[in-house]
Amino acid sequence: MAKRNRHPNITRYTYKFHSFDGFRLSISRNRNTFTKYFSVRQYGTDKEALKAAQEMRARILAELQEDDADPKAIFDRYKQEMADAKAAKGQKVEA
């Protein structure tokens, strides 16, 4: 029997030879994909990084449940929010 994921759309990442330790949120709908990484370094603890990923997943999935939901528009809006937040912090913004 296949192992059931306790956190759908969220994957734990720990790279032995790279500096990333945290979670990846990835949601796909109608050939559109939204991906965001939640670093333990940024959120302080595993628990807080996972909580942030779960909260964003809940917000996005709630919007996708609406009758007239456009996945591309929803994902693009969240990507723009992330870029704006990075720019406000003075971080490098990736296209």
Coordinates of C-alpha atoms in Angstrom, one line a residue:
M1 CA 0.0 0.0 0.0
A2 CA 1.3 3.5 -0.9
K3 CA 2.4 5.8 1.9
R4 CA -0.1 8.7 2.3
N5 CA 1.4 12.2 2.3
R6 CA 0.4 14.0 5.5
H7 CA 1.0 17.4 3.8
P8 CA -0.3 17.2 0.2
N9 CA 1.6 19.6 -2.2
I10 CA 4.3 20.1 0.4
T11 CA 7.7 18.3 0.2
R12 CA 10.5 18.4 2.8
Y13 CA 13.9 19.2 1.3
T14 CA 17.2 18.8 3.1
Y15 CA 20.2 19.0 0.8
K16 CA 23.4 17.6 2.2
F17 CA 25.7 19.5 -0.1
H18 CA 23.6 22.7 -0.6
S19 CA 22.5 25.4 1.7
F20 CA 18.7 24.8 1.4
D21 CA 16.8 23.2 4.3
G22 CA 13.1 23.6 4.3
F23 CA 9.9 22.9 2.4
R24 CA 8.6 23.2 -1.1
L25 CA 5.0 24.1 -1.9
S26 CA 4.0 23.1 -5.4
I27 CA 0.5 23.2 -6.8
S28 CA -0.5 22.5 -10.4
R29 CA -3.8 23.2 -12.2
N30 CA -4.6 23.2 -15.9
R31 CA -0.9 23.0 -16.9
N32 CA 0.0 26.0 -14.6
T33 CA 2.3 25.5 -11.7
F34 CA 3.0 27.5 -8.6
T35 CA 6.1 26.7 -6.6
K36 CA 7.5 28.4 -3.5
Y37 CA 10.3 27.4 -1.1
F38 CA 10.0 27.9 2.7
S39 CA 13.5 28.0 4.3
V40 CA 14.1 26.9 7.9
R41 CA 16.7 29.7 8.0
Q42 CA 14.1 32.3 7.0
Y43 CA 11.3 31.1 9.4
G44 CA 13.5 30.0 12.3
T45 CA 12.3 26.4 12.8
D46 CA 11.0 23.5 10.8
K47 CA 7.7 23.9 12.5
E48 CA 7.3 27.6 11.5
A49 CA 8.5 26.9 7.9
L50 CA 6.0 24.1 7.5
K51 CA 3.2 26.3 9.1
A52 CA 3.9 29.1 6.5
A53 CA 3.8 26.6 3.7
Q54 CA 0.5 25.1 4.9
E55 CA -1.0 28.5 5.4
M56 CA -0.1 29.6 1.8
R57 CA -1.4 26.3 0.5
A58 CA -4.7 26.8 2.2
R59 CA -5.1 30.3 0.8
I60 CA -4.3 29.2 -2.7
L61 CA -6.5 26.1 -2.6
A62 CA -9.4 28.1 -1.2
E63 CA -9.1 30.5 -4.2
L64 CA -8.9 27.6 -6.7
Q65 CA -12.2 26.2 -5.3
E66 CA -14.2 29.2 -6.5
D67 CA -16.4 28.6 -9.5
D68 CA -14.7 31.1 -11.8
A69 CA -11.2 30.4 -10.6
D70 CA -8.4 31.1 -13.1
P71 CA -5.3 29.1 -11.9
K72 CA -2.9 31.1 -14.0
A73 CA -4.2 34.5 -12.7
I74 CA -4.1 33.2 -9.1
F75 CA -0.6 31.8 -9.4
D76 CA 0.6 34.9 -11.2
R77 CA -0.8 37.1 -8.4
Y78 CA 1.0 35.1 -5.7
K79 CA 4.3 35.1 -7.7
Q80 CA 4.0 38.9 -7.9
E81 CA 3.3 39.2 -4.2
M82 CA 6.5 37.2 -3.5
A83 CA 8.5 39.4 -5.9
D84 CA 7.2 42.6 -4.2
A85 CA 8.1 41.2 -0.8
K86 CA 11.6 40.4 -1.9
A87 CA 12.0 43.8 -3.5
A88 CA 10.8 45.5 -0.3
K89 CA 13.5 43.6 1.6
G90 CA 16.1 44.6 -1.0
Q91 CA 16.7 41.0 -2.1
K92 CA 17.4 39.9 -5.6
V93 CA 14.2 39.4 -7.6
E94 CA 14.1 36.4 -9.9
A95 CA 11.9 36.5 -13.0

